Coordinates of N, CA and C and ligand atoms in Angstrom, one line a residue:
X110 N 92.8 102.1 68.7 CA 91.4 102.0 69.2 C 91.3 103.0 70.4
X111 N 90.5 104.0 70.2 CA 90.2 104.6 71.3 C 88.7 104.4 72.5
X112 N 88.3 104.2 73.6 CA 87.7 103.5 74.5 C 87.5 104.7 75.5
X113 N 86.1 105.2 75.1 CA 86.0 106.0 76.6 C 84.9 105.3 77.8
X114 N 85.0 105.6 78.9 CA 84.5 104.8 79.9 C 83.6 106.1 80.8
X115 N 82.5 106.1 80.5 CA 81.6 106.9 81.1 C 80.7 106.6 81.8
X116 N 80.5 106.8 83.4 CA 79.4 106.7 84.7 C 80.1 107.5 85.7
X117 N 79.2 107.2 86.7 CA 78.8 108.1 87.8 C 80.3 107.6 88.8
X118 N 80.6 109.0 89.5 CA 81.6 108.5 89.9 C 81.4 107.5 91.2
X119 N 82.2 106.0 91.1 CA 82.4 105.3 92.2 C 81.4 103.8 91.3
X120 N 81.7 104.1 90.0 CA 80.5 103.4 89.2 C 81.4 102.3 88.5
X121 N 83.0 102.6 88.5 CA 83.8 101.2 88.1 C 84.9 101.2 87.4
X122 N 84.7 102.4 87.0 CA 85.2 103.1 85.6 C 86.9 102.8 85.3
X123 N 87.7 103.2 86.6 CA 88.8 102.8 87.1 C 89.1 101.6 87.0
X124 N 88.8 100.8 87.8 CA 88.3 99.6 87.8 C 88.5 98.9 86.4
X125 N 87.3 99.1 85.7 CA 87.5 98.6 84.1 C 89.0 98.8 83.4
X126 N 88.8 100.8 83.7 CA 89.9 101.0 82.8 C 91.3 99.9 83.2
X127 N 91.6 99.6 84.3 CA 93.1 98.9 84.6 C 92.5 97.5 83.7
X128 N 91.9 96.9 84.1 CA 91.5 95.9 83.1 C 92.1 95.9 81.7
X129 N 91.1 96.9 80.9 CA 91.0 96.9 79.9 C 92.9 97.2 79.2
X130 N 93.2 98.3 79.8 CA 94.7 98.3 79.8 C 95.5 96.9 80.1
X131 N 95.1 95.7 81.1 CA 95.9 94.3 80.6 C 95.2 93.8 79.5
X132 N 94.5 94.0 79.0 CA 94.1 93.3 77.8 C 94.3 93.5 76.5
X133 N 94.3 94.6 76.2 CA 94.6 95.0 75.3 C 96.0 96.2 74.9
X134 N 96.7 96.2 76.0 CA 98.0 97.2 76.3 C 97.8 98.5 75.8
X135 N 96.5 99.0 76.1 CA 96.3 100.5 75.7 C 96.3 101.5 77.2
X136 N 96.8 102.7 77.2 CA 96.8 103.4 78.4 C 96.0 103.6 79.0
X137 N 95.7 103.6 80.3 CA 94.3 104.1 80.6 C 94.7 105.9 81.0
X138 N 93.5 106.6 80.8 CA 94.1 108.1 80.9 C 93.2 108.2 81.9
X139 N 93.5 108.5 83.0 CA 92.7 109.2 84.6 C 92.8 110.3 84.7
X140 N 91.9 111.4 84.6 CA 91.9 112.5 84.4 C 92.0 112.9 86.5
X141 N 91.5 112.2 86.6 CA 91.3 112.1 88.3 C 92.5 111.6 88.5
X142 N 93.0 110.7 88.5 CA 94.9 110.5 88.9 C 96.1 111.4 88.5
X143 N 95.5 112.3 87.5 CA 96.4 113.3 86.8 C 96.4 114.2 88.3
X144 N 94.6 114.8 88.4 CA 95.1 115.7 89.6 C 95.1 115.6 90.7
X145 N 95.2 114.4 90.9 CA 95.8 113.5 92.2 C 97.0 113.9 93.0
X146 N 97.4 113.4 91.5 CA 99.3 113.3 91.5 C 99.7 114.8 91.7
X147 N 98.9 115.7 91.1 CA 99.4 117.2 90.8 C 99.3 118.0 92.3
X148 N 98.4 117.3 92.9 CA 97.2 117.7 94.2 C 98.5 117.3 95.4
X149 N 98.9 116.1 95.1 CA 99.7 115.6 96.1 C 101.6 116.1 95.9
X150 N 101.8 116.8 94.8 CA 102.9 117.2 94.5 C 102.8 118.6 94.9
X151 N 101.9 119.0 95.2 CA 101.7 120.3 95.6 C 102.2 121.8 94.5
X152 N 102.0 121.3 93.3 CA 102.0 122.0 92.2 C 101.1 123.2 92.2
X153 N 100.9 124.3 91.5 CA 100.2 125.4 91.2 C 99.3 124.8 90.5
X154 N 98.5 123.9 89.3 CA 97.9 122.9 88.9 C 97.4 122.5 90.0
X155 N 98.2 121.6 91.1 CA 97.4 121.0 92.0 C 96.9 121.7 93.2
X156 N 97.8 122.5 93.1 CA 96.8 123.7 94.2 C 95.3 123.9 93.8
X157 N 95.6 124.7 92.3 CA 94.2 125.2 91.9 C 93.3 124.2 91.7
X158 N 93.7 123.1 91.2 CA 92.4 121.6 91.6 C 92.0 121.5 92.3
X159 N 92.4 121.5 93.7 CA 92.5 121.1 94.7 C 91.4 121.9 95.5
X160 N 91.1 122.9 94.7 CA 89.8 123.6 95.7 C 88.6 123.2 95.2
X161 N 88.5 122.3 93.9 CA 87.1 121.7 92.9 C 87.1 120.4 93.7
X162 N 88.6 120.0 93.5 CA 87.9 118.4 93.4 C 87.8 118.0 95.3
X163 N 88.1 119.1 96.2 CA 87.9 118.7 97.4 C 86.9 118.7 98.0
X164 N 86.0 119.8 96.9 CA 84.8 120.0 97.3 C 83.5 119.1 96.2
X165 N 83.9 118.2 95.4 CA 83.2 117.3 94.7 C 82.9 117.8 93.7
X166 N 83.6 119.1 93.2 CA 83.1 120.2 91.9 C 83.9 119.8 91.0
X167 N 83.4 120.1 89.9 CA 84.6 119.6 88.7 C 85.4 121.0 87.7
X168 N 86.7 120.5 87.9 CA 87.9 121.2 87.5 C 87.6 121.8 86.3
X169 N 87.9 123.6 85.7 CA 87.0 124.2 84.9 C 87.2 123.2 83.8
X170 N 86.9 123.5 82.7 CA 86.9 122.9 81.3 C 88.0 123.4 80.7
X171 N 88.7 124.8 80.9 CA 90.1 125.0 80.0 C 91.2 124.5 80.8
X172 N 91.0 123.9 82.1 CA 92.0 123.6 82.8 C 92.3 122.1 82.6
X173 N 91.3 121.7 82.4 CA 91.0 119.9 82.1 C 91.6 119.5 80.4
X174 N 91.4 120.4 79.8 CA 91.3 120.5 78.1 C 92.8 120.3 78.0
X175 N 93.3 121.4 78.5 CA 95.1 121.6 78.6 C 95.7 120.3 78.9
X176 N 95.1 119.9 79.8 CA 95.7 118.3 80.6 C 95.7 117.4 79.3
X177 N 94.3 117.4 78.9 CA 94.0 115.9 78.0 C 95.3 116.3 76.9
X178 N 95.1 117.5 76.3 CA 95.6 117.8 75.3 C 97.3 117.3 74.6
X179 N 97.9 117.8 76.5 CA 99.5 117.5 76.3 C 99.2 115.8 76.5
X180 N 98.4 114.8 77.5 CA 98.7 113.9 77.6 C 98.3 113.1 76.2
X181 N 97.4 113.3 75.2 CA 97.2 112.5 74.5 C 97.9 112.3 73.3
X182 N 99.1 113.2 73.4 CA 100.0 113.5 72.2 C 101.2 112.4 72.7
X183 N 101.3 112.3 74.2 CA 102.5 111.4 74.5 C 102.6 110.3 73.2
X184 N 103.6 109.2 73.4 CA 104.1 108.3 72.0 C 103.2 107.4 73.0
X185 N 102.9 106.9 74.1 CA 102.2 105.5 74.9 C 100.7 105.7 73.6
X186 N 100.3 106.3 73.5 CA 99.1 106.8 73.2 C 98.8 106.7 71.5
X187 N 100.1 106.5 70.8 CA 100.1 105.8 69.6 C 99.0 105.2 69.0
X188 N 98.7 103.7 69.6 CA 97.9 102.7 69.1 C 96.1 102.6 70.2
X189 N 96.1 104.0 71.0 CA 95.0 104.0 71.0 C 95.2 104.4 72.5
X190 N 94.0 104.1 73.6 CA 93.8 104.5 74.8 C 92.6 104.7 75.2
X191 N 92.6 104.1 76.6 CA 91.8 104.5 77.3 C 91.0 105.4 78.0
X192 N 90.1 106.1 78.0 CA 89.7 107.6 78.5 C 88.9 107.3 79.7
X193 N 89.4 107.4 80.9 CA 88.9 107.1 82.2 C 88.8 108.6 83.0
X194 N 87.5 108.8 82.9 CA 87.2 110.3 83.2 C 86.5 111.8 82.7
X195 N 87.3 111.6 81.6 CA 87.3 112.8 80.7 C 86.6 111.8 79.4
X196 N 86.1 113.0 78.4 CA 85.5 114.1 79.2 C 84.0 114.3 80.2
X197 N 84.0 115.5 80.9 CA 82.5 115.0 82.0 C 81.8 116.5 81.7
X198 N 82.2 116.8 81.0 CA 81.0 118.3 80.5 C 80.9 117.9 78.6
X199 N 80.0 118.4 78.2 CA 79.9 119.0 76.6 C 81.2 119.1 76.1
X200 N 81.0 120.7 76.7 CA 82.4 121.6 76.3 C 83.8 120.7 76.0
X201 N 84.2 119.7 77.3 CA 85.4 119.1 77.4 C 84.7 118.1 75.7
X202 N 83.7 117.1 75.8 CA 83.7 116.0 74.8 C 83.9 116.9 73.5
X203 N 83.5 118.1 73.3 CA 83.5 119.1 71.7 C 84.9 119.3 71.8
X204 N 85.9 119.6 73.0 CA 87.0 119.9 72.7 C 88.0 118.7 72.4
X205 N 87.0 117.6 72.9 CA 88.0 115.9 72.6 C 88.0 115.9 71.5
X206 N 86.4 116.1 70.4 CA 86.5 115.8 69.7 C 87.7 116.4 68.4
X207 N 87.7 117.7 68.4 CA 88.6 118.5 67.8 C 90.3 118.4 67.9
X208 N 90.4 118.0 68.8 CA 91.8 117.5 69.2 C 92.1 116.4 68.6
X209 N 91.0 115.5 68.8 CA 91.7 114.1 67.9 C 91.3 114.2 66.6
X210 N 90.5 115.2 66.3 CA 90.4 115.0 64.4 C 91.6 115.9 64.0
X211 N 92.3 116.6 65.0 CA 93.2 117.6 63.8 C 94.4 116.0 64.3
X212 N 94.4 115.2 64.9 CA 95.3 114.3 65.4 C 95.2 113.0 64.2
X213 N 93.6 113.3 63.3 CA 93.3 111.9 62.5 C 92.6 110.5 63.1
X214 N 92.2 110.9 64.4 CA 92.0 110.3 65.3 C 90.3 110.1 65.2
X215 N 89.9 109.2 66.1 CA 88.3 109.5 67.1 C 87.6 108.4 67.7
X216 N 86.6 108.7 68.5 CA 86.8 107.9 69.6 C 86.1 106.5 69.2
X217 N 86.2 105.3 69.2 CA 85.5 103.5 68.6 C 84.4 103.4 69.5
X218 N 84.7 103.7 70.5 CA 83.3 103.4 71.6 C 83.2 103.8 72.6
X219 N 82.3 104.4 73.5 CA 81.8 104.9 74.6 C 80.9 103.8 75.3
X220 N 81.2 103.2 76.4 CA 81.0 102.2 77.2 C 80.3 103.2 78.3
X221 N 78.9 103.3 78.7 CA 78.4 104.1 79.6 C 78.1 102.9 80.7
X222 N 78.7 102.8 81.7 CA 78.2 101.9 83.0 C 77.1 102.3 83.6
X223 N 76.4 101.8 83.7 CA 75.0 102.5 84.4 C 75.1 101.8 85.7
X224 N 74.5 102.7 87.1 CA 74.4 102.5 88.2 C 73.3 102.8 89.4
X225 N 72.7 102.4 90.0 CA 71.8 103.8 90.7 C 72.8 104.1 91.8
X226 N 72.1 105.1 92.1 CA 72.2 106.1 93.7 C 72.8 105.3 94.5
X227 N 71.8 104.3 95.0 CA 72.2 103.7 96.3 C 73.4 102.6 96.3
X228 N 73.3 102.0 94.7 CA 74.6 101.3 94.7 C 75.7 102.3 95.0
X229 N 76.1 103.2 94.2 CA 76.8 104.0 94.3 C 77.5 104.5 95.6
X230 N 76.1 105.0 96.7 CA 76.9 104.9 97.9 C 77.8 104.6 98.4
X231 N 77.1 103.2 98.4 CA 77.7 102.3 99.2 C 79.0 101.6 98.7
X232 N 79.4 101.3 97.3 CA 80.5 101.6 97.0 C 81.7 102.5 97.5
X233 N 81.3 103.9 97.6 CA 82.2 104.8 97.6 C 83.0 104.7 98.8
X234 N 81.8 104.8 99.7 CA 81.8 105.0 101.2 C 82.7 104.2 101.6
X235 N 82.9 102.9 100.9 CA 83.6 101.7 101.4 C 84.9 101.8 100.4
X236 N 85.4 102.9 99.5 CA 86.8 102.5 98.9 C 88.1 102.8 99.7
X237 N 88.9 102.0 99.7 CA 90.1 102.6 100.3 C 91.0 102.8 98.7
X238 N 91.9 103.6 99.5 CA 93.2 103.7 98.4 C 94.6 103.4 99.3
X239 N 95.7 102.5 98.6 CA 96.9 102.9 99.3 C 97.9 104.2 99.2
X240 N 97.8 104.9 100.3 CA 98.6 106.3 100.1 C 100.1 106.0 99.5
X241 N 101.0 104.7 99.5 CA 101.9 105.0 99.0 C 102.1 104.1 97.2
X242 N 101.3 103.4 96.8 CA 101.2 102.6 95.8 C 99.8 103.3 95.1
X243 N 99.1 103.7 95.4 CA 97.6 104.1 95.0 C 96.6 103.0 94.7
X244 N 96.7 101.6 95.0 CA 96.1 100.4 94.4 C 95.0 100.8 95.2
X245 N 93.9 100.1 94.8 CA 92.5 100.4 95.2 C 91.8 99.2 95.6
X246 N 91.2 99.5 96.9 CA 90.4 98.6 97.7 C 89.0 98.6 98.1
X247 N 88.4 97.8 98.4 CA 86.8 97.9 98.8 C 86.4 97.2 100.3
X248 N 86.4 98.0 101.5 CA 86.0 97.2 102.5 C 84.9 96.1 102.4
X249 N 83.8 95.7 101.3 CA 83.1 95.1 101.4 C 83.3 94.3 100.1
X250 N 83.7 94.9 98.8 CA 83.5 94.1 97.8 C 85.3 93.7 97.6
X251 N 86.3 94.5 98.2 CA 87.6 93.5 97.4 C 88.2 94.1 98.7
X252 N 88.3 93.4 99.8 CA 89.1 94.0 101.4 C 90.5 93.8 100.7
X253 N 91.3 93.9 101.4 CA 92.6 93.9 102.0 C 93.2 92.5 102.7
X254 N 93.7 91.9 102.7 CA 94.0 90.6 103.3 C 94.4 90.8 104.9
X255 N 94.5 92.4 104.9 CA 95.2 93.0 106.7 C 94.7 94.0 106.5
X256 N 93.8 94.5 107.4 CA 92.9 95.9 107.5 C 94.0 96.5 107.6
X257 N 93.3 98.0 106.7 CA 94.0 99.1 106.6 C 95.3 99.1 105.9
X258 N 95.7 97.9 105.7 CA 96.8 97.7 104.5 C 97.2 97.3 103.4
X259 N 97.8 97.8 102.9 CA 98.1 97.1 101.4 C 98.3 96.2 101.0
X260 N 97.9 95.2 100.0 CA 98.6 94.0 99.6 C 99.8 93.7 99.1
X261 N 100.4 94.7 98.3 CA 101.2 95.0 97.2 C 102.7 95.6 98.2
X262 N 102.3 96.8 99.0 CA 103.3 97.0 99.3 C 103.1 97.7 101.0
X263 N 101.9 97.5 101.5 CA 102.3 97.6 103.0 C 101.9 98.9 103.4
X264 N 101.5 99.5 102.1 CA 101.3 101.2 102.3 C 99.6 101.2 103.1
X265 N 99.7 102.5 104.1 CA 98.5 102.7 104.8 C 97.0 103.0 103.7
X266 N 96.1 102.3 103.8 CA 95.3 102.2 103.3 C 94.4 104.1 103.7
X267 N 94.1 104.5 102.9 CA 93.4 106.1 103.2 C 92.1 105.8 102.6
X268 N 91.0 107.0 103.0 CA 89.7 107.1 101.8 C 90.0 108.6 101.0
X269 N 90.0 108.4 100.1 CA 89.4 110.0 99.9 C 88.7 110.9 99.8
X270 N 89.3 112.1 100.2 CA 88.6 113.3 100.8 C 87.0 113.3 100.1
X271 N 87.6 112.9 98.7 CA 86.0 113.2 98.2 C 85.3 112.0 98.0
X272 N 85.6 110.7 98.6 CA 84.7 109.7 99.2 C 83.9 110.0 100.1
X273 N 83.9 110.9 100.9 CA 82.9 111.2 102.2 C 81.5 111.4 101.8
X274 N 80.5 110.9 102.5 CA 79.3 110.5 102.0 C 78.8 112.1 101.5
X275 N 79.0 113.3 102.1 CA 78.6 114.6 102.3 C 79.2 114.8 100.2
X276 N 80.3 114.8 100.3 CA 80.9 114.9 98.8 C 80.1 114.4 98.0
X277 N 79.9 112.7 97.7 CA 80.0 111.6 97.8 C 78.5 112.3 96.7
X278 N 77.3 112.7 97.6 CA 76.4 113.3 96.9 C 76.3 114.6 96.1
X279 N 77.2 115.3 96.8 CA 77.7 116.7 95.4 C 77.6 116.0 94.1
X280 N 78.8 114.9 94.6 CA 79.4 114.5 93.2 C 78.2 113.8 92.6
X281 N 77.9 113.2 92.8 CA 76.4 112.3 91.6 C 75.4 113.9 91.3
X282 N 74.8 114.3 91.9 CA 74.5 115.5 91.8 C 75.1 116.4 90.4
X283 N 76.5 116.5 90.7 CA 77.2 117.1 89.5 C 77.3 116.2 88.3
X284 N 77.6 115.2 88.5 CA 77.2 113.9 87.3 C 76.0 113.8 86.9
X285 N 75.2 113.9 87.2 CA 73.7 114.0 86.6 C 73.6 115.2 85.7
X286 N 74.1 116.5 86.9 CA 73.7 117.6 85.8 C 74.5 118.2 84.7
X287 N 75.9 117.6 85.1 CA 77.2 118.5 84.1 C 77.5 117.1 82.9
X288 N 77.2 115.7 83.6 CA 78.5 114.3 82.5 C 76.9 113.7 81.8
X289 N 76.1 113.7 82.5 CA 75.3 112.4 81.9 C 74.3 113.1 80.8
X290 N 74.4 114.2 80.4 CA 74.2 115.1 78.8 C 74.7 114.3 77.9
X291 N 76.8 113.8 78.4 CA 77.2 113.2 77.3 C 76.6 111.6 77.2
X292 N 75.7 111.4 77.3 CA 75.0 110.2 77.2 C 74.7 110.3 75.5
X293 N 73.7 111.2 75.8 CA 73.0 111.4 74.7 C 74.0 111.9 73.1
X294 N 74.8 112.7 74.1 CA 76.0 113.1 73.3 C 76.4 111.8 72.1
X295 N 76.9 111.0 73.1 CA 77.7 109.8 71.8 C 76.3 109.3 71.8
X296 N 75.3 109.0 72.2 CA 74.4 108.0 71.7 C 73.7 108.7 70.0
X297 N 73.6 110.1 70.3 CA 73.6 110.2 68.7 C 74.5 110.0 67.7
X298 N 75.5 110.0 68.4 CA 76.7 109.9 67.7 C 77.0 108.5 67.1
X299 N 75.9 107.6 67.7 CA 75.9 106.2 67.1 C 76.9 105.1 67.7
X300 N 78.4 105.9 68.9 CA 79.0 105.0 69.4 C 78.8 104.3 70.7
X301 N 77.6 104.8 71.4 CA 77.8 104.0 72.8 C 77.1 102.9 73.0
X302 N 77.7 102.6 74.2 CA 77.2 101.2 74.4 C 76.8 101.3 75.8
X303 N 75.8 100.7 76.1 CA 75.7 100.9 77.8 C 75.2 99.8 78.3
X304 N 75.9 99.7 79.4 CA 76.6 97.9 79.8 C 75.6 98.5 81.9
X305 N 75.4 97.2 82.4 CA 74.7 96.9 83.6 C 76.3 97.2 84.6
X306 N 76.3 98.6 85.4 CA 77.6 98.2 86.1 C 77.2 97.5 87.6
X307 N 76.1 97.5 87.9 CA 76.2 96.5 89.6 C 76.2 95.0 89.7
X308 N 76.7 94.5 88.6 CA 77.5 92.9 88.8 C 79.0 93.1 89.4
X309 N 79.2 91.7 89.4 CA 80.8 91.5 90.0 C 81.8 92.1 89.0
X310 N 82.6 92.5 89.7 CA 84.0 93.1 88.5 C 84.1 92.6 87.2
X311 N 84.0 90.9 87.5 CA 84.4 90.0 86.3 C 83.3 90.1 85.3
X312 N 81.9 89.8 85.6 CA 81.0 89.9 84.6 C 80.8 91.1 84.2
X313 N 81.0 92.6 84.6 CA 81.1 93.7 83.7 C 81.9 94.1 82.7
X314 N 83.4 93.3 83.2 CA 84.4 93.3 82.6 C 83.5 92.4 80.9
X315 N 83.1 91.0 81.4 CA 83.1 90.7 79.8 C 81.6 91.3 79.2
X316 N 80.4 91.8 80.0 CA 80.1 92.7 79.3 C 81.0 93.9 78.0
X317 N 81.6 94.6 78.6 CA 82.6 95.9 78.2 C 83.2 95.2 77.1
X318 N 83.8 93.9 77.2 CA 84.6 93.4 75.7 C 83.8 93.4 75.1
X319 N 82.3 92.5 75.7 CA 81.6 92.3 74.0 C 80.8 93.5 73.5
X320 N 80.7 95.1 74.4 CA 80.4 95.7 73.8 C 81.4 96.3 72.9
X321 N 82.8 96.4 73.0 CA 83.6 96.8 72.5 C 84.0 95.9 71.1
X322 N 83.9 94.6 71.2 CA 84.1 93.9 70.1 C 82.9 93.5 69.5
X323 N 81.5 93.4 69.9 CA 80.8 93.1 69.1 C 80.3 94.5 68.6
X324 N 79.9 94.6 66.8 CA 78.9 96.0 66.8 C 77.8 96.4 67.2
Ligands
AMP499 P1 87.7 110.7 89.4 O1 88.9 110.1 90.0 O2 87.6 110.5 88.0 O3 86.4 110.5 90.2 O4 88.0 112.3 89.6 C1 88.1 112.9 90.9 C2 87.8 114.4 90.8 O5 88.7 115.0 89.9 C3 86.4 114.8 90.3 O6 85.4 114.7 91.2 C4 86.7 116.2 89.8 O7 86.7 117.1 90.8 C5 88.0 116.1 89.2 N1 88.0 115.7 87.7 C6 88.5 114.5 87.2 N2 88.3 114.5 85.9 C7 87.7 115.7 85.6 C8 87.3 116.2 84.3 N3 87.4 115.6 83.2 N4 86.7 117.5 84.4 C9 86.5 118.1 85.6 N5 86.9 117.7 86.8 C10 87.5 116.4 86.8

């Protein structure tokens, strides 16, 4: 089964995806944790990312393509997976799609979270991340049990660079004009589904199954 998870960034997506990965043991693929990791390893990859996604711009389309390409061939990826992120232009979804049909593959459902602006904000503004675990926090909707720290493992809680309210709006900006095309994209395509994302974690969550399990 393949599951892709499409909204605005700071809209859940992550969030779901870890979810949906305990539930059903499919991978989630973060196209945004790929150049995270790459960004923080200080790779040639994560160099050249590093000047898009700091600035809330999105990484070109043959750079992104490459990424999806090697990761969706891994063996984890067998019995299906999660797509958290990718693709966020045309170009990337035409090149999903071709990859997974020469693979036999394609995608069951497109889950679009819908959000406005101002929710969005104020989400973002408020996420932490642990710098040494990466687990994800929310000053207002899921704190920390000890400000500024992790629960899990103690690691200093950070925001990211491109949480800053200034980004924060590039990025919806860039989501409106470059990802939310693919709306329309799968909706002719007959697979999406589009679920209310500003309830509590839990009731979006069983939204997302029963869009996924019911037709
Ligand atoms: P995310 O964690 O999904 O919000 O991604 C963080 C940043 O990584 C984005 O703002 C982009 O700069 C970059 N990025 C992640 N996925 C993609 C993608 N599929 N295409 C282009 N840029 C991406």
């Amino acid at each position: 089964m393949i599951i892709m998870l499409l909204g605005p960034p700071g809209g859940g997506k992550g969030t779901q995806a870890v979810k949906l990965f305990e539930k059903y043991k499919l991978p989630q693929i973060s196209t945004g944790e790929i150049l995270r990791a790459e960004i923080k390893k200080g790779s040639e990859l994560g160099k050249e990312a590093n000047q898009y996604v700091s600035k809330g711009l999105l990484v070109p389309d043959d750079i992104m393509v490459k990424i999806i390409k090697k990761r969706i061939v891994e063996k984890d990826c067998k019995n299906g997976l999660v797509l958290d992120g990718f693709p966020r232009t045309i170009p990337q979804a035409e090149a999903l799609d071709e990859v997974l049909k020469g693979l036999g593959k394609k995608i069951d459902k497109v889950i679009s979270i819908v959000v406005s602006e101002k929710f969005l904000v104020e989400r973002l503004t408020g996420r932490r991340l642990c710098n040494k675990c990466g687990a994800g926090y929310h000053i207002k909707f899921s704190p920390p049990k000890q400000n500024g720290k992790c629960d899990t493992c103690g690691g200093e809680l950070i925001q990211r660079e491109d949480d800053k309210e200034e980004t924060i709006k590039k990025r919806f900006r860039v989501y409106q004009e470059q990802t939310a095309p693919l709306i329309r994209y799968y909706r002719q395509k007959g697979i999406l589904k589009e679920v209310n994302g500003e309830g509590d974690i839990e009731s979006i969550y069983k939204l997302i199954i029963n869009s996924i399990e019911i037709n």
